[in-house]
PDB file of C-alpha atoms in Angstrom:
ATOM      1  CA  MET A   1      40.050 -90.978  71.006  1.00  0.00           C
ATOM      2  CA  GLN A   2      36.358 -91.613  70.429  1.00  0.00           C
ATOM      3  CA  LYS A   3      35.594 -88.003  71.417  1.00  0.00           C
ATOM      4  CA  TYR A   4      38.154 -86.672  68.975  1.00  0.00           C
ATOM      5  CA  GLY A   5      36.757 -88.978  66.297  1.00  0.00           C
ATOM      6  CA  ARG A   6      33.192 -87.802  66.873  1.00  0.00           C
ATOM      7  CA  SER A   7      34.190 -84.152  66.862  1.00  0.00           C
ATOM      8  CA  SER A   8      36.142 -84.621  63.627  1.00  0.00           C
ATOM      9  CA  CYS A   9      33.100 -86.280  62.062  1.00  0.00           C
ATOM     10  CA  TRP A  10      30.888 -83.360  63.079  1.00  0.00           C
ATOM     11  CA  ILE A  11      33.381 -80.850  61.718  1.00  0.00           C
ATOM     12  CA  SER A  12      33.700 -82.705  58.432  1.00  0.00           C
ATOM     13  CA  ALA A  13      29.898 -82.906  58.134  1.00  0.00           C
ATOM     14  CA  VAL A  14      29.572 -79.168  58.696  1.00  0.00           C
ATOM     15  CA  PHE A  15      32.232 -78.466  56.085  1.00  0.00           C
ATOM     16  CA  LEU A  16      30.481 -80.754  53.616  1.00  0.00           C
ATOM     17  CA  MET A  17      27.161 -78.962  54.178  1.00  0.00           C
ATOM     18  CA  LEU A  18      28.740 -75.560  53.717  1.00  0.00           C
ATOM     19  CA  ALA A  19      30.530 -76.713  50.588  1.00  0.00           C
ATOM     20  CA  ALA A  20      27.305 -78.153  49.167  1.00  0.00           C
ATOM     21  CA  ARG A  21      25.503 -74.895  49.935  1.00  0.00           C
ATOM     22  CA  VAL A  22      28.194 -72.827  48.244  1.00  0.00           C
ATOM     23  CA  ILE A  23      28.153 -75.119  45.221  1.00  0.00           C
ATOM     24  CA  ALA A  24      24.354 -74.871  45.021  1.00  0.00           C
ATOM     25  CA  GLN A  25      24.511 -71.111  45.242  1.00  0.00           C
ATOM     26  CA  THR A  26      27.160 -70.939  42.552  1.00  0.00           C
ATOM     27  CA  ASP A  27      25.063 -73.222  40.357  1.00  0.00           C
ATOM     28  CA  ASP A  28      22.023 -71.032  40.915  1.00  0.00           C
ATOM     29  CA  ASN A  29      24.067 -67.957  40.140  1.00  0.00           C
ATOM     30  CA  ASN A  30      25.310 -69.538  36.962  1.00  0.00           C
ATOM     31  CA  ILE A  31      21.787 -70.653  35.941  1.00  0.00           C
ATOM     32  CA  VAL A  32      20.009 -67.388  36.840  1.00  0.00           C
ATOM     33  CA  GLN A  33      22.024 -64.719  35.102  1.00  0.00           C
ATOM     34  CA  THR A  34      22.430 -61.282  36.592  1.00  0.00           C
ATOM     35  CA  VAL A  35      21.492 -58.596  34.055  1.00  0.00           C
ATOM     36  CA  ALA A  36      23.055 -55.150  34.371  1.00  0.00           C
ATOM     37  CA  ASP A  37      23.529 -52.019  32.304  1.00  0.00           C
ATOM     38  CA  ALA A  38      26.734 -53.429  30.867  1.00  0.00           C
ATOM     39  CA  ASN A  39      25.238 -56.658  29.458  1.00  0.00           C
ATOM     40  CA  TRP A  40      21.506 -56.013  29.107  1.00  0.00           C
ATOM     41  CA  THR A  41      21.731 -56.241  25.302  1.00  0.00           C
ATOM     42  CA  LEU A  42      22.085 -60.030  25.711  1.00  0.00           C
ATOM     43  CA  ILE A  43      18.345 -60.288  26.256  1.00  0.00           C
ATOM     44  CA  LEU A  44      17.702 -58.899  22.772  1.00  0.00           C
ATOM     45  CA  GLN A  45      18.611 -62.314  21.349  1.00  0.00           C
ATOM     46  CA  GLY A  46      16.864 -65.595  22.089  1.00  0.00           C
ATOM     47  CA  GLU A  47      14.089 -66.233  24.603  1.00  0.00           C
ATOM     48  CA  TRP A  48      14.312 -64.870  28.146  1.00  0.00           C
ATOM     49  CA  MET A  49      12.385 -64.630  31.374  1.00  0.00           C
ATOM     50  CA  ILE A  50      13.585 -61.610  33.398  1.00  0.00           C
ATOM     51  CA  LYS A  51      12.656 -60.692  36.946  1.00  0.00           C
ATOM     52  CA  PHE A  52      13.010 -57.214  38.435  1.00  0.00           C
ATOM     53  CA  TYR A  53      13.305 -57.320  42.210  1.00  0.00           C
ATOM     54  CA  ALA A  54      14.668 -55.562  45.288  1.00  0.00           C
ATOM     55  CA  PRO A  55      16.268 -57.271  48.305  1.00  0.00           C
ATOM     56  CA  TRP A  56      13.932 -55.522  50.750  1.00  0.00           C
ATOM     57  CA  CYS A  57      10.741 -56.550  48.888  1.00  0.00           C
ATOM     58  CA  PRO A  58       8.786 -59.356  50.701  1.00  0.00           C
ATOM     59  CA  ALA A  59       7.027 -60.504  47.526  1.00  0.00           C
ATOM     60  CA  CYS A  60      10.382 -60.718  45.749  1.00  0.00           C
ATOM     61  CA  GLN A  61      11.783 -62.831  48.566  1.00  0.00           C
ATOM     62  CA  HIS A  62       8.773 -65.148  48.318  1.00  0.00           C
ATOM     63  CA  LEU A  63       9.374 -65.588  44.583  1.00  0.00           C
ATOM     64  CA  GLN A  64      13.093 -66.238  44.912  1.00  0.00           C
ATOM     65  CA  THR A  65      12.858 -70.026  45.400  1.00  0.00           C
ATOM     66  CA  ASP A  66      10.530 -70.573  42.437  1.00  0.00           C
ATOM     67  CA  TRP A  67      12.723 -68.380  40.275  1.00  0.00           C
ATOM     68  CA  GLU A  68      15.799 -70.415  41.118  1.00  0.00           C
ATOM     69  CA  ASN A  69      13.884 -73.608  40.249  1.00  0.00           C
ATOM     70  CA  LEU A  70      12.927 -72.019  36.934  1.00  0.00           C
ATOM     71  CA  GLY A  71      16.612 -71.309  36.339  1.00  0.00           C
ATOM     72  CA  ARG A  72      17.443 -74.991  36.891  1.00  0.00           C
ATOM     73  CA  GLN A  73      14.824 -75.974  34.300  1.00  0.00           C
ATOM     74  CA  SER A  74      15.875 -73.320  31.804  1.00  0.00           C
ATOM     75  CA  GLU A  75      17.850 -75.756  29.646  1.00  0.00           C
ATOM     76  CA  SER A  76      14.919 -78.143  29.290  1.00  0.00           C
ATOM     77  CA  LEU A  77      12.584 -75.247  28.516  1.00  0.00           C
ATOM     78  CA  GLY A  78      15.016 -73.765  25.991  1.00  0.00           C
ATOM     79  CA  ILE A  79      15.076 -70.330  27.592  1.00  0.00           C
ATOM     80  CA  SER A  80      17.429 -68.133  29.581  1.00  0.00           C
ATOM     81  CA  VAL A  81      16.510 -66.824  33.026  1.00  0.00           C
ATOM     82  CA  GLY A  82      17.731 -63.500  34.316  1.00  0.00           C
ATOM     83  CA  ARG A  83      17.228 -61.120  37.226  1.00  0.00           C
ATOM     84  CA  VAL A  84      17.752 -57.397  37.761  1.00  0.00           C
ATOM     85  CA  ASP A  85      18.302 -55.753  41.142  1.00  0.00           C
ATOM     86  CA  VAL A  86      16.641 -52.351  40.779  1.00  0.00           C
ATOM     87  CA  THR A  87      18.594 -50.944  43.717  1.00  0.00           C
ATOM     88  CA  GLN A  88      21.841 -51.618  41.862  1.00  0.00           C
ATOM     89  CA  GLN A  89      20.590 -51.030  38.314  1.00  0.00           C
ATOM     90  CA  PRO A  90      18.304 -47.949  38.321  1.00  0.00           C
ATOM     91  CA  GLY A  91      18.955 -47.404  34.625  1.00  0.00           C
ATOM     92  CA  LEU A  92      17.351 -50.722  33.693  1.00  0.00           C
ATOM     93  CA  SER A  93      14.347 -50.059  35.909  1.00  0.00           C
ATOM     94  CA  GLY A  94      13.843 -46.802  34.026  1.00  0.00           C
ATOM     95  CA  ARG A  95      14.450 -48.441  30.652  1.00  0.00           C
ATOM     96  CA  PHE A  96      11.703 -51.008  31.345  1.00  0.00           C
ATOM     97  CA  LEU A  97       9.487 -48.530  33.288  1.00  0.00           C
ATOM     98  CA  VAL A  98       9.288 -50.783  36.331  1.00  0.00           C
ATOM     99  CA  THR A  99       6.763 -49.336  38.804  1.00  0.00           C
ATOM    100  CA  THR A 100       5.860 -52.428  40.864  1.00  0.00           C
ATOM    101  CA  LEU A 101       7.937 -55.223  42.387  1.00  0.00           C
ATOM    102  CA  PRO A 102       8.418 -57.945  41.436  1.00  0.00           C
ATOM    103  CA  THR A 103       7.958 -57.383  37.702  1.00  0.00           C
ATOM    104  CA  ILE A 104       8.516 -60.160  35.159  1.00  0.00           C
ATOM    105  CA  PHE A 105       9.141 -59.715  31.436  1.00  0.00           C
ATOM    106  CA  HIS A 106       9.214 -62.270  28.646  1.00  0.00           C
ATOM    107  CA  ALA A 107      11.617 -61.463  25.797  1.00  0.00           C
ATOM    108  CA  LYS A 108      11.687 -63.165  22.416  1.00  0.00           C
ATOM    109  CA  ASP A 109      14.171 -61.873  19.819  1.00  0.00           C
ATOM    110  CA  GLY A 110      13.895 -58.291  21.013  1.00  0.00           C
ATOM    111  CA  ASN A 111      10.091 -58.326  21.518  1.00  0.00           C
ATOM    112  CA  PHE A 112       9.119 -57.766  25.137  1.00  0.00           C
ATOM    113  CA  ARG A 113       5.907 -58.787  26.879  1.00  0.00           C
ATOM    114  CA  LYS A 114       4.959 -58.146  30.469  1.00  0.00           C
ATOM    115  CA  TYR A 115       4.012 -61.261  32.437  1.00  0.00           C
ATOM    116  CA  VAL A 116       0.825 -60.604  34.443  1.00  0.00           C
ATOM    117  CA  SER A 117      -0.301 -64.151  35.324  1.00  0.00           C
ATOM    118  CA  SER A 118       0.269 -66.107  38.502  1.00  0.00           C
ATOM    119  CA  ARG A 119       3.856 -66.222  39.769  1.00  0.00           C
ATOM    120  CA  THR A 120       3.928 -69.905  40.647  1.00  0.00           C
ATOM    121  CA  ILE A 121       6.548 -72.085  39.005  1.00  0.00           C
ATOM    122  CA  GLU A 122       3.863 -74.207  37.283  1.00  0.00           C
ATOM    123  CA  ASP A 123       2.155 -71.209  35.657  1.00  0.00           C
ATOM    124  CA  ILE A 124       5.463 -69.751  34.504  1.00  0.00           C
ATOM    125  CA  GLN A 125       6.468 -73.091  32.958  1.00  0.00           C
ATOM    126  CA  ALA A 126       3.099 -73.379  31.189  1.00  0.00           C
ATOM    127  CA  TYR A 127       3.483 -69.795  29.933  1.00  0.00           C
ATOM    128  CA  VAL A 128       6.736 -70.801  28.220  1.00  0.00           C
ATOM    129  CA  GLU A 129       5.944 -74.391  27.148  1.00  0.00           C
ATOM    130  CA  GLN A 130       2.445 -73.682  25.786  1.00  0.00           C
ATOM    131  CA  LYS A 131       3.592 -70.380  24.249  1.00  0.00           C
ATOM    132  CA  LYS A 132       0.900 -68.387  25.960  1.00  0.00           C
ATOM    133  CA  TRP A 133       3.066 -65.359  25.421  1.00  0.00           C
ATOM    134  CA  ALA A 134       2.028 -65.381  21.748  1.00  0.00           C
ATOM    135  CA  MET A 135      -1.470 -64.273  22.789  1.00  0.00           C
ATOM    136  CA  VAL A 136      -0.098 -61.231  24.618  1.00  0.00           C
ATOM    137  CA  GLU A 137       0.537 -58.097  22.604  1.00  0.00           C
ATOM    138  CA  PRO A 138       4.191 -57.003  22.821  1.00  0.00           C
ATOM    139  CA  VAL A 139       5.339 -53.650  24.104  1.00  0.00           C
ATOM    140  CA  PRO A 140       4.992 -50.971  21.360  1.00  0.00           C
ATOM    141  CA  GLY A 141       8.086 -49.799  19.543  1.00  0.00           C
ATOM    142  CA  TRP A 142       8.264 -46.338  21.150  1.00  0.00           C
ATOM    143  CA  LYS A 143       8.079 -48.015  24.580  1.00  0.00           C
ATOM    144  CA  SER A 144      10.579 -50.736  23.769  1.00  0.00           C
ATOM    145  CA  PRO A 145      13.676 -50.824  26.036  1.00  0.00           C
ATOM    146  CA  SER A 146      15.922 -50.420  22.996  1.00  0.00           C
ATOM    147  CA  SER A 147      14.145 -47.253  21.776  1.00  0.00           C
ATOM    148  CA  LEU A 148      15.631 -43.778  22.018  1.00  0.00           C
ATOM    149  CA  LEU A 149      12.889 -42.615  24.388  1.00  0.00           C
ATOM    150  CA  MET A 150      13.531 -45.391  26.889  1.00  0.00           C
ATOM    151  CA  SER A 151      17.266 -44.753  26.692  1.00  0.00           C
ATOM    152  CA  GLY A 152      16.593 -41.196  27.791  1.00  0.00           C
ATOM    153  CA  MET A 153      14.353 -42.487  30.571  1.00  0.00           C
ATOM    154  CA  ALA A 154      17.172 -44.736  31.766  1.00  0.00           C
ATOM    155  CA  ASN A 155      19.502 -41.739  31.959  1.00  0.00           C
ATOM    156  CA  LEU A 156      16.904 -39.811  33.966  1.00  0.00           C
ATOM    157  CA  PHE A 157      16.635 -42.657  36.480  1.00  0.00           C
ATOM    158  CA  ARG A 158      20.423 -42.757  36.822  1.00  0.00           C
ATOM    159  CA  LEU A 159      20.466 -38.992  37.329  1.00  0.00           C
ATOM    160  CA  SER A 160      17.833 -39.203  40.059  1.00  0.00           C
ATOM    161  CA  VAL A 161      19.830 -41.832  41.943  1.00  0.00           C
ATOM    162  CA  TRP A 162      22.998 -39.773  41.548  1.00  0.00           C
ATOM    163  CA  ILE A 163      21.252 -36.663  42.923  1.00  0.00           C
ATOM    164  CA  ARG A 164      19.938 -38.662  45.864  1.00  0.00           C
ATOM    165  CA  GLN A 165      23.430 -39.909  46.653  1.00  0.00           C
ATOM    166  CA  ILE A 166      24.823 -36.362  46.527  1.00  0.00           C
ATOM    167  CA  HIS A 167      22.038 -35.133  48.806  1.00  0.00           C
ATOM    168  CA  THR A 168      22.820 -37.898  51.276  1.00  0.00           C
ATOM    169  CA  TYR A 169      26.525 -37.037  51.178  1.00  0.00           C
ATOM    170  CA  LEU A 170      25.851 -33.335  51.754  1.00  0.00           C
ATOM    171  CA  THR A 171      23.456 -33.867  54.651  1.00  0.00           C
ATOM    172  CA  ASN A 172      25.002 -36.863  56.423  1.00  0.00           C
ATOM    173  CA  THR A 173      28.717 -36.557  55.733  1.00  0.00           C
ATOM    174  CA  LEU A 174      29.215 -32.795  55.505  1.00  0.00           C
ATOM    175  CA  GLY A 175      26.446 -31.887  57.945  1.00  0.00           C
ATOM    176  CA  ILE A 176      24.735 -29.376  55.623  1.00  0.00           C
ATOM    177  CA  PRO A 177      21.038 -28.857  56.476  1.00  0.00           C
ATOM    178  CA  SER A 178      18.432 -30.078  54.044  1.00  0.00           C
ATOM    179  CA  TRP A 179      17.377 -26.573  52.970  1.00  0.00           C
ATOM    180  CA  GLY A 180      21.027 -25.758  52.200  1.00  0.00           C
ATOM    181  CA  SER A 181      21.247 -28.813  49.968  1.00  0.00           C
ATOM    182  CA  TYR A 182      18.051 -27.735  48.173  1.00  0.00           C
ATOM    183  CA  VAL A 183      19.471 -24.221  47.639  1.00  0.00           C
ATOM    184  CA  ILE A 184      22.646 -25.696  46.133  1.00  0.00           C
ATOM    185  CA  PHE A 185      20.629 -27.857  43.745  1.00  0.00           C
ATOM    186  CA  ALA A 186      18.432 -24.877  42.780  1.00  0.00           C
ATOM    187  CA  ILE A 187      21.480 -22.744  41.920  1.00  0.00           C
ATOM    188  CA  ILE A 188      22.986 -25.578  39.892  1.00  0.00           C
ATOM    189  CA  THR A 189      19.670 -26.063  38.071  1.00  0.00           C
ATOM    190  CA  LEU A 190      19.456 -22.365  37.139  1.00  0.00           C
ATOM    191  CA  PHE A 191      23.046 -22.331  35.929  1.00  0.00           C
ATOM    192  CA  MET A 192      22.503 -25.446  33.839  1.00  0.00           C
ATOM    193  CA  GLY A 193      19.334 -23.914  32.357  1.00  0.00           C
ATOM    194  CA  LEU A 194      21.215 -20.781  31.328  1.00  0.00           C
ATOM    195  CA  MET A 195      24.001 -22.818  29.767  1.00  0.00           C
ATOM    196  CA  LEU A 196      21.513 -25.009  27.923  1.00  0.00           C
ATOM    197  CA  GLY A 197      19.684 -21.950  26.573  1.00  0.00           C
ATOM    198  CA  LEU A 198      22.958 -20.442  25.368  1.00  0.00           C
ATOM    199  CA  MET A 199      23.868 -23.675  23.622  1.00  0.00           C
ATOM    200  CA  LEU A 200      20.469 -23.828  21.902  1.00  0.00           C
ATOM    201  CA  VAL A 201      20.861 -20.239  20.666  1.00  0.00           C
ATOM    202  CA  LEU A 202      24.319 -21.024  19.259  1.00  0.00           C
ATOM    203  CA  ILE A 203      23.070 -24.177  17.573  1.00  0.00           C
ATOM    204  CA  ALA A 204      20.114 -22.320  16.057  1.00  0.00           C
ATOM    205  CA  ASP A 205      22.447 -19.591  14.820  1.00  0.00           C
ATOM    206  CA  CYS A 206      24.669 -22.198  13.179  1.00  0.00           C
ATOM    207  CA  ILE A 207      21.760 -24.008  11.530  1.00  0.00           C
ATOM    208  CA  TRP A 208      19.795 -20.901  10.485  1.00  0.00           C
ATOM    209  CA  PRO A 209      22.377 -18.108  10.191  1.00  0.00           C
ATOM    210  CA  SER A 210      21.310 -14.494   9.789  1.00  0.00           C
ATOM    211  CA  ARG A 211      21.403 -13.002   6.276  1.00  0.00           C
ATOM    212  CA  PRO A 212      24.579 -11.086   5.336  1.00  0.00           C
ATOM    213  CA  LYS A 213      24.426  -7.309   4.871  1.00  0.00           C
ATOM    214  CA  HIS A 214      25.149  -7.251   1.116  1.00  0.00           C
ATOM    215  CA  LYS A 215      21.998  -9.223   0.494  1.00  0.00           C
ATOM    216  CA  ASP A 216      20.016  -6.563   2.350  1.00  0.00           C
ATOM    217  CA  LYS A 217      21.539  -3.877   0.090  1.00  0.00           C
ATOM    218  CA  THR A 218      20.454  -5.705  -3.021  1.00  0.00           C
ATOM    219  CA  VAL A 219      16.963  -5.947  -1.637  1.00  0.00           C
ATOM    220  CA  VAL A 220      16.952  -2.191  -0.945  1.00  0.00           C
ATOM    221  CA  ILE A 221      18.183  -1.427  -4.470  1.00  0.00           C
ATOM    222  CA  VAL A 222      15.457  -3.535  -5.964  1.00  0.00           C
ATOM    223  CA  LYS A 223      12.921  -1.753  -3.804  1.00  0.00           C
ATOM    224  CA  GLU A 224      14.293   1.635  -4.920  1.00  0.00           C
ATOM    225  CA  GLU A 225      14.103   0.617  -8.564  1.00  0.00           C
ATOM    226  CA  VAL A 226      10.560  -0.463  -8.125  1.00  0.00           C
ATOM    227  CA  SER A 227       9.723   2.827  -6.397  1.00  0.00           C
ATOM    228  CA  GLU A 228      11.277   4.876  -9.259  1.00  0.00           C
ATOM    229  CA  GLU A 229       9.181   2.999 -11.758  1.00  0.00           C
ATOM    230  CA  GLU A 230       6.125   3.707  -9.701  1.00  0.00           C
ATOM    231  CA  VAL A 231       7.063   7.413  -9.549  1.00  0.00           C
ATOM    232  CA  GLU A 232       7.416   7.534 -13.332  1.00  0.00           C
ATOM    233  CA  ASP A 233       3.994   5.936 -13.732  1.00  0.00           C
ATOM    234  CA  VAL A 234       2.494   8.494 -11.380  1.00  0.00           C
ATOM    235  CA  MET A 235       4.143  11.376 -13.257  1.00  0.00           C
ATOM    236  CA  MET A 236       2.796  10.082 -16.558  1.00  0.00           C
ATOM    237  CA  GLU A 237      -0.671   9.881 -15.087  1.00  0.00           C
ATOM    238  CA  GLU A 238      -0.397  13.441 -13.724  1.00  0.00           C
ATOM    239  CA  LYS A 239       0.807  14.726 -17.099  1.00  0.00           C
ATOM    240  CA  HIS A 240      -2.103  13.013 -18.798  1.00  0.00           C
ATOM    241  CA  THR A 241      -4.576  14.553 -16.356  1.00  0.00           C
ATOM    242  CA  SER A 242      -2.987  18.009 -16.794  1.00  0.00           C
ATOM    243  CA  ASP A 243      -3.353  17.704 -20.583  1.00  0.00           C
ATOM    244  CA  LEU A 244      -6.971  16.835 -20.136  1.00  0.00           C
ATOM    245  CA  ASP A 245      -7.437  19.865 -17.862  1.00  0.00           C
ATOM    246  CA  ASN A 246      -5.800  22.166 -20.442  1.00  0.00           C
ATOM    247  CA  GLU A 247      -8.055  20.889 -23.175  1.00  0.00           C
ATOM    248  CA  SER A 248     -11.099  21.477 -21.000  1.00  0.00           C
ATOM    249  CA  GLU A 249      -9.915  25.038 -20.261  1.00  0.00           C
ATOM    250  CA  ARG A 250      -9.442  25.725 -23.951  1.00  0.00           C
ATOM    251  CA  VAL A 251     -12.922  24.520 -24.711  1.00  0.00           C
ATOM    252  CA  SER A 252     -14.394  26.690 -21.944  1.00  0.00           C
ATOM    253  CA  GLY A 253     -12.344  29.726 -23.193  1.00  0.00           C
ATOM    254  CA  ASP A 254     -13.687  29.325 -26.732  1.00  0.00           C
ATOM    255  CA  GLU A 255     -17.204  29.140 -25.397  1.00  0.00           C
ATOM    256  CA  SER A 256     -16.717  32.344 -23.320  1.00  0.00           C
ATOM    257  CA  THR A 257     -15.293  34.265 -26.321  1.00  0.00           C
ATOM    258  CA  GLU A 258     -18.263  33.226 -28.396  1.00  0.00           C
ATOM    259  CA  GLU A 259     -20.646  34.525 -25.722  1.00  0.00           C
ATOM    260  CA  GLU A 260     -18.764  37.852 -25.480  1.00  0.00           C
ATOM    261  CA  GLY A 261     -18.944  38.263 -29.250  1.00  0.00           C
ATOM    262  CA  GLN A 262     -22.654  37.673 -29.171  1.00  0.00           C
ATOM    263  CA  MET A 263     -23.055  40.278 -26.419  1.00  0.00           C
ATOM    264  CA  SER A 264     -20.995  42.911 -28.327  1.00  0.00           C
ATOM    265  CA  ASP A 265     -23.042  42.342 -31.470  1.00  0.00           C
ATOM    266  CA  GLY A 266     -26.217  42.916 -29.479  1.00  0.00           C
ATOM    267  CA  ALA A 267     -24.880  46.214 -28.092  1.00  0.00           C
ATOM    268  CA  ALA A 268     -23.907  47.440 -31.538  1.00  0.00           C
ATOM    269  CA  GLY A 269     -27.328  46.664 -32.884  1.00  0.00           C
ATOM    270  CA  SER A 270     -28.961  48.623 -30.122  1.00  0.00           C
ATOM    271  CA  SER A 271     -26.757  51.687 -30.856  1.00  0.00           C
ATOM    272  CA  ASP A 272     -27.810  51.710 -34.523  1.00  0.00           C
ATOM    273  CA  GLN A 273     -31.527  52.078 -33.596  1.00  0.00           C
ATOM    274  CA  PRO A 274     -32.964  55.776 -33.369  1.00  0.00           C
ATOM    275  CA  PRO A 275     -33.611  57.149 -29.913  1.00  0.00           C
ATOM    276  CA  SER A 276     -37.139  57.335 -28.607  1.00  0.00           C
ATOM    277  CA  GLU A 277     -39.286  60.545 -28.251  1.00  0.00           C
ATOM    278  CA  GLY A 278     -38.961  60.569 -24.433  1.00  0.00           C
ATOM    279  CA  ALA A 279     -35.208  60.559 -24.658  1.00  0.00           C
ATOM    280  CA  ALA A 280     -35.236  63.507 -27.130  1.00  0.00           C
ATOM    281  CA  GLU A 281     -37.460  65.562 -24.909  1.00  0.00           C
ATOM    282  CA  SER A 282     -35.242  65.009 -21.862  1.00  0.00           C
ATOM    283  CA  SER A 283     -32.212  66.107 -23.812  1.00  0.00           C
ATOM    284  CA  VAL A 284     -34.017  69.293 -24.964  1.00  0.00           C
ATOM    285  CA  ARG A 285     -34.996  70.117 -21.383  1.00  0.00           C
ATOM    286  CA  LYS A 286     -31.456  69.767 -20.217  1.00  0.00           C
ATOM    287  CA  ARG A 287     -30.223  72.099 -22.909  1.00  0.00           C
ATOM    288  CA  LYS A 288     -32.802  74.832 -22.252  1.00  0.00           C
ATOM    289  CA  PRO A 289     -31.476  76.112 -18.896  1.00  0.00           C
ATOM    290  CA  GLN A 290     -28.057  76.425 -20.409  1.00  0.00           C
ATOM    291  CA  GLY A 291     -29.504  78.652 -23.122  1.00  0.00           C
ATOM    292  CA  SER A 292     -31.439  80.820 -20.608  1.00  0.00           C
ATOM    293  CA  ASN A 293     -28.353  81.347 -18.553  1.00  0.00           C
ATOM    294  CA  THR A 294     -26.519  82.586 -21.539  1.00  0.00           C
ATOM    295  CA  THR A 295     -29.298  85.095 -22.350  1.00  0.00           C
ATOM    296  CA  GLU A 296     -29.321  86.408 -18.826  1.00  0.00           C
ATOM    297  CA  GLY A 297     -25.617  86.946 -18.853  1.00  0.00           C
ATOM    298  CA  THR A 298     -25.812  88.977 -21.984  1.00  0.00           C
TER     299      THR A 298
END
C-alpha cells in the first residue's frame, strides 16, 4: 500500500508540474502576442515592442526568456509585446525589411523605430520607461510598413517563398531535375512578360486613344487651304514681276527707236552733201571704157 501511495504521489506531482508548465506557456502566449499578416494592423495603434525571430536562430533563442519576461511586465509598462516568426510570415519580414535576426521595433501610434541598443531586459525596460525612443528618428514615410512601397515589398517576399515551395515540390516530390525546374520558371516568366506588355499597351491605348480619321481630314483640308493661299500669293508676286519686266522692255524699246532715228538722220545728212573730187574722177574713169567700146564697135 505504501508503494502504491508513493507512486500515486509521484504521478500527481508530475501531472501538477506539466499542468503548471502548460499554464505558464499559455500565459506567456497570451502576454506575448503573435503578429501575422492577418492582424498586423493592430500595431498601428498604441505602443508596441515587436520582435522578429526564427526558430533556428541561436541569438533569437537566447533572447526568448527575456522577451517573455518583458511580456509579463507589459501591463506595468503600459505597452504591448509582440513577436513575428519570419519563417511563417515572410510578408511581414518584407514589409519591415528585416535583414538580420533578431530584429526589434518600437511602435508608437503608427511611428516605427528600430531598436539598436542592448537586448537585455533591463535596457529594454529603460528604453520604454525613460522614453529613450523619443531621441531616435522614426522610419521615413516612404519606408513605413503601411506605405504602398512596403506593401509591394511584402508581396514580393511572399512570391519568393511561394516560388521556393514550388521548386521544392517539383524537385523533391515529382523528381524533376533542377535545370528542368529553372526552364519551367523561365518559360513562365517570358509568358508573363508578354502578357504584361500586352496589358500595358491596351491600357495606354485606352488612356491615350489614337485620333479618329475625320480629324485627320480636317487637318488636310486646312493644309490645302493654306497652300492655295500661298499659291495665290506667289502668282500675284509673279504677275507683279512680269509687269515690271514689261515696263523695262518698253523703256529699252523706246531708247532703241530713238537711237535708230538718230542714225537715219545722220545718213540722210551725209547723202545731201556733194561728192568729193576723187569720187567724181573714179566715176569718169569707169565710164570711159564703155564709151571706147562703143566707138570701136561702130
